[in-house]
CSV table of C-alpha atoms in Angstrom, one decimal:
chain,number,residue,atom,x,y,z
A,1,UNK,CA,-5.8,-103.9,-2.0
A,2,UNK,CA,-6.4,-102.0,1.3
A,3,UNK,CA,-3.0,-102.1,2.3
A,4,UNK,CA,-1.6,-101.1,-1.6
A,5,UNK,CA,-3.8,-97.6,-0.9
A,6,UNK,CA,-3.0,-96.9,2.4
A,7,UNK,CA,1.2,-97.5,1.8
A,8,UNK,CA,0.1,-95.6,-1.8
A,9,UNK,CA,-1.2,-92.8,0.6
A,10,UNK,CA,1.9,-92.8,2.9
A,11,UNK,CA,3.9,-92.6,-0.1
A,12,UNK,CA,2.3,-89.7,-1.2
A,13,UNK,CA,2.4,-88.1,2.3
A,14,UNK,CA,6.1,-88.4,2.7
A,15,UNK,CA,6.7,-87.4,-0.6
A,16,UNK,CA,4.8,-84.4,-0.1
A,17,UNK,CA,7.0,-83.6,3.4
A,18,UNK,CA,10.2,-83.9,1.0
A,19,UNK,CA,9.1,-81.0,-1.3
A,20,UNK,CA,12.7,-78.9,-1.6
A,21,UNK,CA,11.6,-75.8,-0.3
A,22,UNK,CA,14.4,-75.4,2.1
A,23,UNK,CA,17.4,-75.8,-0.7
A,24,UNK,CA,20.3,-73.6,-0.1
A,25,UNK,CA,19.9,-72.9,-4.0
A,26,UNK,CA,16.2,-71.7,-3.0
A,27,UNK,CA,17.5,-69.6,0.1
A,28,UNK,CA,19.7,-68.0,-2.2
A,29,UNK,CA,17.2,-67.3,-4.9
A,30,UNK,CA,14.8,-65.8,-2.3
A,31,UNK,CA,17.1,-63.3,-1.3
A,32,UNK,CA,18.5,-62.5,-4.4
A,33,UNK,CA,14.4,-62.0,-5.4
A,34,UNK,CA,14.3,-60.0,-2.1
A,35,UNK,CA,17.7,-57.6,-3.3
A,36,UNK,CA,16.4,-57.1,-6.7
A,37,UNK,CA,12.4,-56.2,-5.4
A,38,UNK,CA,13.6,-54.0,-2.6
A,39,UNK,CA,14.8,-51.4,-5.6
A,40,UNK,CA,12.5,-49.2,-6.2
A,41,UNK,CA,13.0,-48.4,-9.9
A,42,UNK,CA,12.9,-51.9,-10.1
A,43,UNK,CA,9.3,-52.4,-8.9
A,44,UNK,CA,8.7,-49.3,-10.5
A,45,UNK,CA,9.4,-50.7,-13.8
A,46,UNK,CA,9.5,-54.4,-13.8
A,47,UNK,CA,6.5,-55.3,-11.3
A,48,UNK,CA,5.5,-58.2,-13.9
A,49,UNK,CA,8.9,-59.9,-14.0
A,50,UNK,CA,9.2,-59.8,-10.2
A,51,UNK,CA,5.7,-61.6,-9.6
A,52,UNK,CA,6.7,-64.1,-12.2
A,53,UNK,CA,10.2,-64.6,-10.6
A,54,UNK,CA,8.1,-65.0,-6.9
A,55,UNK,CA,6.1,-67.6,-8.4
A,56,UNK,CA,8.5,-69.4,-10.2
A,57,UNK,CA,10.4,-69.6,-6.5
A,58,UNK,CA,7.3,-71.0,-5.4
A,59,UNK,CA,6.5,-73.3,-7.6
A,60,UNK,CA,10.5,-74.7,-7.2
A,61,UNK,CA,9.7,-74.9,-3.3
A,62,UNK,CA,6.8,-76.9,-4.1
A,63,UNK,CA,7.6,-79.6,-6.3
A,64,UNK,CA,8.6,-83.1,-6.2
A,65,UNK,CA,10.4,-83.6,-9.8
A,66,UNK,CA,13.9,-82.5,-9.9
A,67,UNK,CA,13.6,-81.6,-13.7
A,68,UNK,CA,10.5,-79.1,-13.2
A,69,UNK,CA,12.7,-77.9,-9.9
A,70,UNK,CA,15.6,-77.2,-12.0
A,71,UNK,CA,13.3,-76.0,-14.3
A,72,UNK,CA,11.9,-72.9,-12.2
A,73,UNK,CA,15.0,-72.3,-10.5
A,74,UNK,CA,16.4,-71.5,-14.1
A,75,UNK,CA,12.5,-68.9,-14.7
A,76,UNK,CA,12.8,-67.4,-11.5
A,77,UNK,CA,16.7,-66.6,-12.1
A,78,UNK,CA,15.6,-65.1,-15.9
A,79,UNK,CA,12.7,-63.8,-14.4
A,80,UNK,CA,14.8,-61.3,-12.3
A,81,UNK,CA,17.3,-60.9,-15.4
A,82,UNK,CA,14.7,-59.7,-17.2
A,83,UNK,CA,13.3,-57.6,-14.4
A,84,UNK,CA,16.9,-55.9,-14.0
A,85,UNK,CA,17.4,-55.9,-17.9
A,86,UNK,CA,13.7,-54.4,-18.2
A,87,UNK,CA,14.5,-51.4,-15.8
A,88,UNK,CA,17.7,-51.0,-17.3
A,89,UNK,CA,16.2,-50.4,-21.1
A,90,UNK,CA,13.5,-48.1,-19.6
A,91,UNK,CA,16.3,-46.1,-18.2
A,92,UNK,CA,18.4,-46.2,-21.1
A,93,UNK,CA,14.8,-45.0,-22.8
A,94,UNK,CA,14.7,-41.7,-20.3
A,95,UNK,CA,18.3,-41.2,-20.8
A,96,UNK,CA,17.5,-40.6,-24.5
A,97,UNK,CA,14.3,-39.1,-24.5
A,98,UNK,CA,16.0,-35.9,-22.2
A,99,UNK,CA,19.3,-35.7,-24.2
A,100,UNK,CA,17.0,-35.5,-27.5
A,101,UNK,CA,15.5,-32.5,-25.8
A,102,UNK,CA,18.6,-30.7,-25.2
A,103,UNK,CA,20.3,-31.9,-28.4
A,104,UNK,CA,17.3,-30.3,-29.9
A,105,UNK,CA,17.3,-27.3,-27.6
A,106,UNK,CA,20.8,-26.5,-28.5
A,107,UNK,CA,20.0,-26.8,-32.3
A,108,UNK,CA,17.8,-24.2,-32.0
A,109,UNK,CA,19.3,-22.4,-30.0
A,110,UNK,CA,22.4,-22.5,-32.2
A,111,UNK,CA,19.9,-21.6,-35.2
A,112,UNK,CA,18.5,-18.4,-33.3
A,113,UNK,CA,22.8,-17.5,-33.2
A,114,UNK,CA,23.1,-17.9,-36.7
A,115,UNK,CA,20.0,-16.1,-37.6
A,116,UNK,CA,21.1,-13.2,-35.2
A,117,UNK,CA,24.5,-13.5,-36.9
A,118,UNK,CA,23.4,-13.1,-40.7
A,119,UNK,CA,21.8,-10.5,-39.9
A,120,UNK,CA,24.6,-8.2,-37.8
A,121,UNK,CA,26.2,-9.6,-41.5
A,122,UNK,CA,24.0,-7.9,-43.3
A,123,UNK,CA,24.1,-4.8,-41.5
A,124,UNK,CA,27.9,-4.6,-41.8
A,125,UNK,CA,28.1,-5.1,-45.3
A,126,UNK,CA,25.6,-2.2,-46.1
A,127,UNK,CA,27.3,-0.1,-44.2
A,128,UNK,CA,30.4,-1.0,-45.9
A,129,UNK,CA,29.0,-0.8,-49.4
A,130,UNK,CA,27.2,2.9,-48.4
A,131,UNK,CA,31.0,3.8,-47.4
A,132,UNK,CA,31.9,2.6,-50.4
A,133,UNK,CA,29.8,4.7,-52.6
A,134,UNK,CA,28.5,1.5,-54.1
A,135,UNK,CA,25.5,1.2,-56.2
A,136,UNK,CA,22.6,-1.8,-56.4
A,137,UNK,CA,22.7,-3.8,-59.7
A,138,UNK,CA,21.5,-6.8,-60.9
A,139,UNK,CA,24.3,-8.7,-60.6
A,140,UNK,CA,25.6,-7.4,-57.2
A,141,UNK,CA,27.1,-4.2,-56.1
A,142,UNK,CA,29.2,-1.9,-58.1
A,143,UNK,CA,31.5,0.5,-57.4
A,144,UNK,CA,32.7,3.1,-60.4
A,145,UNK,CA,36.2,4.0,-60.8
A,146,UNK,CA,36.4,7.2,-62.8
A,147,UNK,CA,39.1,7.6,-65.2
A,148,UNK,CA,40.8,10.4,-63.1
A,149,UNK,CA,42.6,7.3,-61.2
A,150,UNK,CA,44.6,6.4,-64.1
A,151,UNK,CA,47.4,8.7,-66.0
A,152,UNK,CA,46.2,9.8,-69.4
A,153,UNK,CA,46.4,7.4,-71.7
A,154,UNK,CA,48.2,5.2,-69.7
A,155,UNK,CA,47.5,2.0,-67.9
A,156,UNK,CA,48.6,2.8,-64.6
A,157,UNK,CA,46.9,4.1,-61.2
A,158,UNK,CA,47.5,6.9,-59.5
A,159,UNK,CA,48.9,6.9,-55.8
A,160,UNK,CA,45.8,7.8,-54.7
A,161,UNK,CA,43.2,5.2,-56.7
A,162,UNK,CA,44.9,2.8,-53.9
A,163,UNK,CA,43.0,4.1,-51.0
A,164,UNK,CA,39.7,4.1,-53.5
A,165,UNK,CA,40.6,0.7,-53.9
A,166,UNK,CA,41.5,-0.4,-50.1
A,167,UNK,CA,37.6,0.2,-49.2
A,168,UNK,CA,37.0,-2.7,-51.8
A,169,UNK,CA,39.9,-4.8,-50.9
A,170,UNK,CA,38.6,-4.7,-46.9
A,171,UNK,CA,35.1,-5.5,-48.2
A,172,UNK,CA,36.6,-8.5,-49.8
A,173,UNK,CA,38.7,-9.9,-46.9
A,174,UNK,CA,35.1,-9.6,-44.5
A,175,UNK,CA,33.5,-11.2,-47.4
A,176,UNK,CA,36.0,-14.1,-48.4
A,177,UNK,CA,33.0,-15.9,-50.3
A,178,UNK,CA,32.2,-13.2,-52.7
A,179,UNK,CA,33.7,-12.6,-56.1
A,180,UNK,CA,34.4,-9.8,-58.2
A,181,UNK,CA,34.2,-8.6,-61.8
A,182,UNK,CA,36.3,-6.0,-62.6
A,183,UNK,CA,35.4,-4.2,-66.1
A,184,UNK,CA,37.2,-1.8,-68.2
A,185,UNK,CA,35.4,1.0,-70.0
A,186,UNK,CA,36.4,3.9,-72.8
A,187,UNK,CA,34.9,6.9,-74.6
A,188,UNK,CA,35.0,6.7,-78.1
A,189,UNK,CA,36.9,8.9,-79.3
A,190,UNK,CA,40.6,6.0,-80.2
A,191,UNK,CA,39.8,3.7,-82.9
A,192,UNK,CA,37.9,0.3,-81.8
A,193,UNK,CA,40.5,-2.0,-81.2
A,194,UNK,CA,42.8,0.6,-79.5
A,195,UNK,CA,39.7,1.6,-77.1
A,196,UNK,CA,39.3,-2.5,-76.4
A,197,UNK,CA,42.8,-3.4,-75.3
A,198,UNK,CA,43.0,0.0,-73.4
A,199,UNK,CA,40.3,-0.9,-71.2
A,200,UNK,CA,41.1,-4.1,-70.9
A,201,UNK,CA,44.3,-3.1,-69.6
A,202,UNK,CA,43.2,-0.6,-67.4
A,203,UNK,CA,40.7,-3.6,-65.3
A,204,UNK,CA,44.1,-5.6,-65.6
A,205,UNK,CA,45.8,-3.1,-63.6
A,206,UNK,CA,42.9,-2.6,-61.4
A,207,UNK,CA,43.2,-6.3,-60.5
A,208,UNK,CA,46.4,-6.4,-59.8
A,209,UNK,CA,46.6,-3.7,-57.3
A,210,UNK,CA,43.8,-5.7,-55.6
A,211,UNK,CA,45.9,-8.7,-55.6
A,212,UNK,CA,48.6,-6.4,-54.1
A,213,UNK,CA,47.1,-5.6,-51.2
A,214,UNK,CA,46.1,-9.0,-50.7
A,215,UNK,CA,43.3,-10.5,-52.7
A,216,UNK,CA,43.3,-13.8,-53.9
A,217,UNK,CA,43.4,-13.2,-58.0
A,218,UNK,CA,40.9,-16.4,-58.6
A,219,UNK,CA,38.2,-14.6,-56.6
A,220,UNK,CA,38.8,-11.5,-59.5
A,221,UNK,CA,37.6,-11.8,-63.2
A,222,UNK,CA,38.8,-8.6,-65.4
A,223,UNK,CA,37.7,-7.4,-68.7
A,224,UNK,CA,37.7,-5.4,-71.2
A,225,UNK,CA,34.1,-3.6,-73.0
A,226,UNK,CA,36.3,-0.8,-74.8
A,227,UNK,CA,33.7,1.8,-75.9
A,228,UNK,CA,31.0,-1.1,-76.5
A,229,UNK,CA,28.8,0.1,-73.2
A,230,UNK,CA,28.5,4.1,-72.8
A,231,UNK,CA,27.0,4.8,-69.9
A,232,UNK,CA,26.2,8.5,-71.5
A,233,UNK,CA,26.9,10.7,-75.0
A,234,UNK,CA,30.4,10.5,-76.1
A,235,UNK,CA,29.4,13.9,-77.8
A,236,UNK,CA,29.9,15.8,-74.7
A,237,UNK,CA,33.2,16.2,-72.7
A,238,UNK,CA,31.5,15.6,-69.7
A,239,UNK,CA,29.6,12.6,-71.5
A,240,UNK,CA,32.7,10.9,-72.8
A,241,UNK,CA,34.6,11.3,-69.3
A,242,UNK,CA,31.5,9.9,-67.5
A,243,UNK,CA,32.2,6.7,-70.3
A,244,UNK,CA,36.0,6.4,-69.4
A,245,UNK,CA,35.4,4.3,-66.1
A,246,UNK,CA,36.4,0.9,-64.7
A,247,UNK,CA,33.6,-0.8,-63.1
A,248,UNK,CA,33.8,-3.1,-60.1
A,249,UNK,CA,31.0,-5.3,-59.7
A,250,UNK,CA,30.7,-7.4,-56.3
A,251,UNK,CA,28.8,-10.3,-57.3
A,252,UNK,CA,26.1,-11.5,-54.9
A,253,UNK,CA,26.1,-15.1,-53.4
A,254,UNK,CA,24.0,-16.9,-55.7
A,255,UNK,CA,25.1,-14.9,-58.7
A,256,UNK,CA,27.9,-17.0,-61.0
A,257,UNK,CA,30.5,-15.9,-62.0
A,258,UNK,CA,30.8,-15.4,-65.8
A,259,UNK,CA,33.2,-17.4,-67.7
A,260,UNK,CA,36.8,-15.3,-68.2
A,261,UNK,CA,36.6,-14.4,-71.8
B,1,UNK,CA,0.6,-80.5,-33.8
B,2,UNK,CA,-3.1,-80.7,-32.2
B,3,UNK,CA,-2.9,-83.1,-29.4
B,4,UNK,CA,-5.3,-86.0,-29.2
B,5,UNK,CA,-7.8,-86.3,-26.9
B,6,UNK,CA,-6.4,-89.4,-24.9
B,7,UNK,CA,-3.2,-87.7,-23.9
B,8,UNK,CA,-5.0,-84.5,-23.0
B,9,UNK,CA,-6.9,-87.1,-20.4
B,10,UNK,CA,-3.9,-88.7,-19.9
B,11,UNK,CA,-2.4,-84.9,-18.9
B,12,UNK,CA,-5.4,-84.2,-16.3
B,13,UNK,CA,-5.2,-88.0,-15.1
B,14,UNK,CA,-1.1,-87.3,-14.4
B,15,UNK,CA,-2.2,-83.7,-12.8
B,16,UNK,CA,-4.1,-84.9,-10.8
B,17,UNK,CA,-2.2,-87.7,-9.6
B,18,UNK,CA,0.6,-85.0,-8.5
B,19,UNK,CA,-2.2,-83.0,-6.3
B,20,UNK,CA,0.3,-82.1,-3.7
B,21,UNK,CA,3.0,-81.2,-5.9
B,22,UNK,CA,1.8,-77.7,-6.0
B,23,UNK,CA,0.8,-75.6,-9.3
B,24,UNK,CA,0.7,-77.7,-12.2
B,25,UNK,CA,0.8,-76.6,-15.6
B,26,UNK,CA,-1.9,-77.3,-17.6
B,27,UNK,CA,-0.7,-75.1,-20.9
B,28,UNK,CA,0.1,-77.6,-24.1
B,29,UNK,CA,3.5,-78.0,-25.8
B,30,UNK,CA,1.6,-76.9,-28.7
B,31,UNK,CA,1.2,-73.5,-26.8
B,32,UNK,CA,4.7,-73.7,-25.6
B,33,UNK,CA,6.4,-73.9,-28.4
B,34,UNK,CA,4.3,-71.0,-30.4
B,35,UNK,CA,5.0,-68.8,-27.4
B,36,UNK,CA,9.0,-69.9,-27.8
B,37,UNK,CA,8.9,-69.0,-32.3
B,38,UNK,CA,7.3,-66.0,-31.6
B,39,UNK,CA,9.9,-64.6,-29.3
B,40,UNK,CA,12.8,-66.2,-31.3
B,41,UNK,CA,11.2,-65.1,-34.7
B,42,UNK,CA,11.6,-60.9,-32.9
B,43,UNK,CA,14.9,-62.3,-31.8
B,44,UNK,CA,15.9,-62.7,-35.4
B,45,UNK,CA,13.5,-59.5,-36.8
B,46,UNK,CA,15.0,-57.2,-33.7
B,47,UNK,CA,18.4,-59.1,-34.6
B,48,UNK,CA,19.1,-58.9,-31.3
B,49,UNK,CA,22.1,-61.6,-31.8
B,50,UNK,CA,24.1,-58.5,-32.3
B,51,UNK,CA,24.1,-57.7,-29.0
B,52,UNK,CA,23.3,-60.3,-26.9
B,53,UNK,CA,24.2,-63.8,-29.2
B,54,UNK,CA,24.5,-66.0,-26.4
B,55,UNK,CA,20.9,-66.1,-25.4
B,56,UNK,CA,20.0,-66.1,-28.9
B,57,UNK,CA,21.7,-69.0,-29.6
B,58,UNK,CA,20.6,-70.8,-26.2
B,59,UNK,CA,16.9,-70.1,-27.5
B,60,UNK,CA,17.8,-71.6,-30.8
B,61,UNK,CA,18.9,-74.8,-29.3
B,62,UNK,CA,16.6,-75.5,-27.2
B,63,UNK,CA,13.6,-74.7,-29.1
B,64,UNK,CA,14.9,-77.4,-31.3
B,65,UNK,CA,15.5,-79.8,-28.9
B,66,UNK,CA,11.7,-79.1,-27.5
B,67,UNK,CA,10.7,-79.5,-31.0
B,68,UNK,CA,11.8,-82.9,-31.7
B,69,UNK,CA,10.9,-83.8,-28.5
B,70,UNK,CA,7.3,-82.6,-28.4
B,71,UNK,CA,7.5,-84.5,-32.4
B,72,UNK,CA,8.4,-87.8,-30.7
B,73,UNK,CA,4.9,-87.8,-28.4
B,74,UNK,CA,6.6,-88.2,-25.5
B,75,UNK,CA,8.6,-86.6,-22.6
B,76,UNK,CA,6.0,-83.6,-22.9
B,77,UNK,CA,7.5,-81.9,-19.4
B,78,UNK,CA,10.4,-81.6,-20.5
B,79,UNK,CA,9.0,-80.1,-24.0
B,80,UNK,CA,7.3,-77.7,-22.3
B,81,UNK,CA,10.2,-76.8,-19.8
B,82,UNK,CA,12.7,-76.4,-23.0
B,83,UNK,CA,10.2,-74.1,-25.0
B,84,UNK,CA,9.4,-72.2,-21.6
B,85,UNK,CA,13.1,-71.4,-21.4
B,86,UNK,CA,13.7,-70.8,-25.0
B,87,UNK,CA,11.3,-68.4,-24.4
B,88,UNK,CA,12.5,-66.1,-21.9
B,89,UNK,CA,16.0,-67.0,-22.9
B,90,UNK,CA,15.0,-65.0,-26.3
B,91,UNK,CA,13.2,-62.2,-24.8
B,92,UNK,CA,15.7,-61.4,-22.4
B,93,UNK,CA,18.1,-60.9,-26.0
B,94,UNK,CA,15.3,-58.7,-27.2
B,95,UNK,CA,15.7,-57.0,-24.2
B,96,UNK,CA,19.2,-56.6,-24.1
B,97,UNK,CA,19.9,-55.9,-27.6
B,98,UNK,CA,17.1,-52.8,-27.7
B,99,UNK,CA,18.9,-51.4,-24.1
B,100,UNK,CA,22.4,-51.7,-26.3
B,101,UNK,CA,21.1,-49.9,-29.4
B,102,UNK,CA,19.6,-47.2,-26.5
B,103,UNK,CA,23.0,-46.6,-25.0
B,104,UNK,CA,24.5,-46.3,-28.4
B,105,UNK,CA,21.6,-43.7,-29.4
B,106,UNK,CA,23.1,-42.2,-25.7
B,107,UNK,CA,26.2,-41.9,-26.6
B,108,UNK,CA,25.9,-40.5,-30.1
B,109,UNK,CA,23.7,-37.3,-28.9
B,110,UNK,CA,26.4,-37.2,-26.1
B,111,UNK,CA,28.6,-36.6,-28.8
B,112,UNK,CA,27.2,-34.5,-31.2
B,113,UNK,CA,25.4,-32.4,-28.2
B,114,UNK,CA,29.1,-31.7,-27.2
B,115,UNK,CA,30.0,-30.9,-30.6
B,116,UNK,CA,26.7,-28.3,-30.7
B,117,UNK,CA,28.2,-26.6,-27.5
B,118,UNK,CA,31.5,-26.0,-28.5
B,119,UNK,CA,29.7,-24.5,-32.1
B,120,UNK,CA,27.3,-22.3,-29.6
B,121,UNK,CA,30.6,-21.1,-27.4
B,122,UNK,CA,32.6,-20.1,-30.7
């Protein structure tokens, strides 16, 4: 039984002196572990992995079955994957954090522009509407063409209603979004229907010399009121020729346009 | 899966009969094998086989083959070895899969960051 023991004890002792800790496989492992550890964003980062990769290598250089060897070669070499994969997502992570700073740096700054923009807009168009004569209604601005633009009882412009009309036609090329709504007006002095078609005509012709100098005619909606709207007493000269007027009526923005009768 | 009391002496009898073989591990496959679902079941939730399939599938398989062994009774080392690997096998997906989406995420604000700079020099 004695003798059992003590070859069970040198057994054990030589087995012990045969532990693989001087495998090429290990050597290589500890100086892969060595490479990886020596980076500083690595330990920085990944300080966990890299003790858990150092004693996986150690457990491998210690012991005597080839399957738990095999074992902790295969955790230390994932142990250093993960500390490499580890530092790599935490960089990723910085990456994004600072470009979603300037993304949203730009986006406000871009805003600020815009804001800054609108409002040198703004400025522009009232100048242009106080050059235009224009007055503040409901629906917009309007501009009043009086009826000394058109011949007498004709339809037709005079030469010189084009320049009256150029101011508008400018305002509408700076402003490409807005719309107009060009409305004819008479005294009432013609019979109804006579009045009606006369006007009608006379925002007709008013169109189209805005669609002559360049407007597109689906931005422009004319009409006809006849003597329907007085703005004064068509007893009066000066009344009635105050009533004789076509009336151009920049919509704003948000205003829709009515429907084209 | 709770482990009867004569293996876990049987386990401390067989650790200590390796003494000089260095650390010995006294964690269950039981324990294992949790450690192993839970990483594989964020695998799946994370579905980090997107991005990084072959380690997903390597935890699959051998978090099945740990299974069935650790069902059998016997063989636990290797049980716990195969779970151990699954493991780490399925975090390091996780981990790869979340640094993919990141650089995606990178490269989109490249993107529209270049697209806000052109807008801001216009």
């Amino acid at each position: 039984m004695k003798r059992i023991l003590a070859l069970l004890a040198v057994a054990l002792i030589s087995a012990c002196t045969t532990a693989p800790n001087g495998t090429p496989e290990l050597a290589d492992l500890r100086a892969t572990y060595r490479a990886v550890s020596d980076v500083p964003e690595i330990r920085a980062n990944a300080a966990y992995f890299l003790h858990q990769a150092d004693e996986a290598i150690k457990r491998a250089g210690s012991t005597f079955d080839a399957a738990e060897y095999d074992h902790q070669i295969y955790m230390a070499r994932r142990y250093l994957g993960m500390a490499q994969a580890v530092t790599k997502r935490e960089r990723s992570k910085r990456e994004v954090e600072q470009l979603t700073d300037q993304h949203n740096q730009l986006r406000r700054k871009l805003r600020a522009e815009q804001e800054a923009s609108a409002s040198r807009h703004t400025e522009v168009l009232e100048a242009e509407l106080a050059a235009m004569e224009a007055t503040r209604v409901d629906r917009g601005v309007m501009v009043t063409l009086q009826d000394v633009l058109f011949t007498l009882g004709r339809t037709d412009l005079i030469p010189s209603a084009q320049d009256e009309l150029r101011t508008v036609s400018n305002f509408l090329r700076n402003h490409p979004d807005r719309i107009l709504v060009v409305e004819g007006h008479t005294d009432s002095l013609a019979n109804t229907n006579y009045n009606r078609v006369l006007s009608e005509r006379r925002a007709n012709a008013v169109k189209h010399a805005l669609v002559a100098q360049g407007i597109d005619p689906d931005r422009i909606i004319s009409r006809g009121y006849g003597e329907a709207r007085p703005i004064a007493s068509n007893r009066t000269e000066t009344g009635r020729q105050r009533n004789r007027r076509v009336e151009i009526v920049i919509l704003t923005e948000s205003e829709t346009p009515p429907s084209s009768e | 899966m709770v482990m009867p009391s004569w293996m876990t002496g049987a386990l401390a009898l067989l650790a200590l009969a390796g003494g000089c073989a260095g650390p010995q591990f006294t964690e269950s496959p039981t324990v294992t094998l949790s450690g192993a679902e839970q990483a594989l079941k964020e695998a799946r939730a994370t579905r980090a086989a997107e991005f990084a399939a072959l380690e997903v599938q390597m935890a699959e398989d051998k978090l099945e083959q740990a299974r069935s062994i650790a069902e059998s009774g016997e063989q636990l080392g290797r049980s716990r070895r195969l779970a151990e690997q699954a493991e780490i096998d399925a975090r390091l997906a996780i981990i790869k899969a979340e640094t993919e989406r990141l650089q995606q995420m990178r490269r989109q604000l490249e993107e529209t960051i270049e697209l806000l700079r052109k807008d801001l020099d216009s």
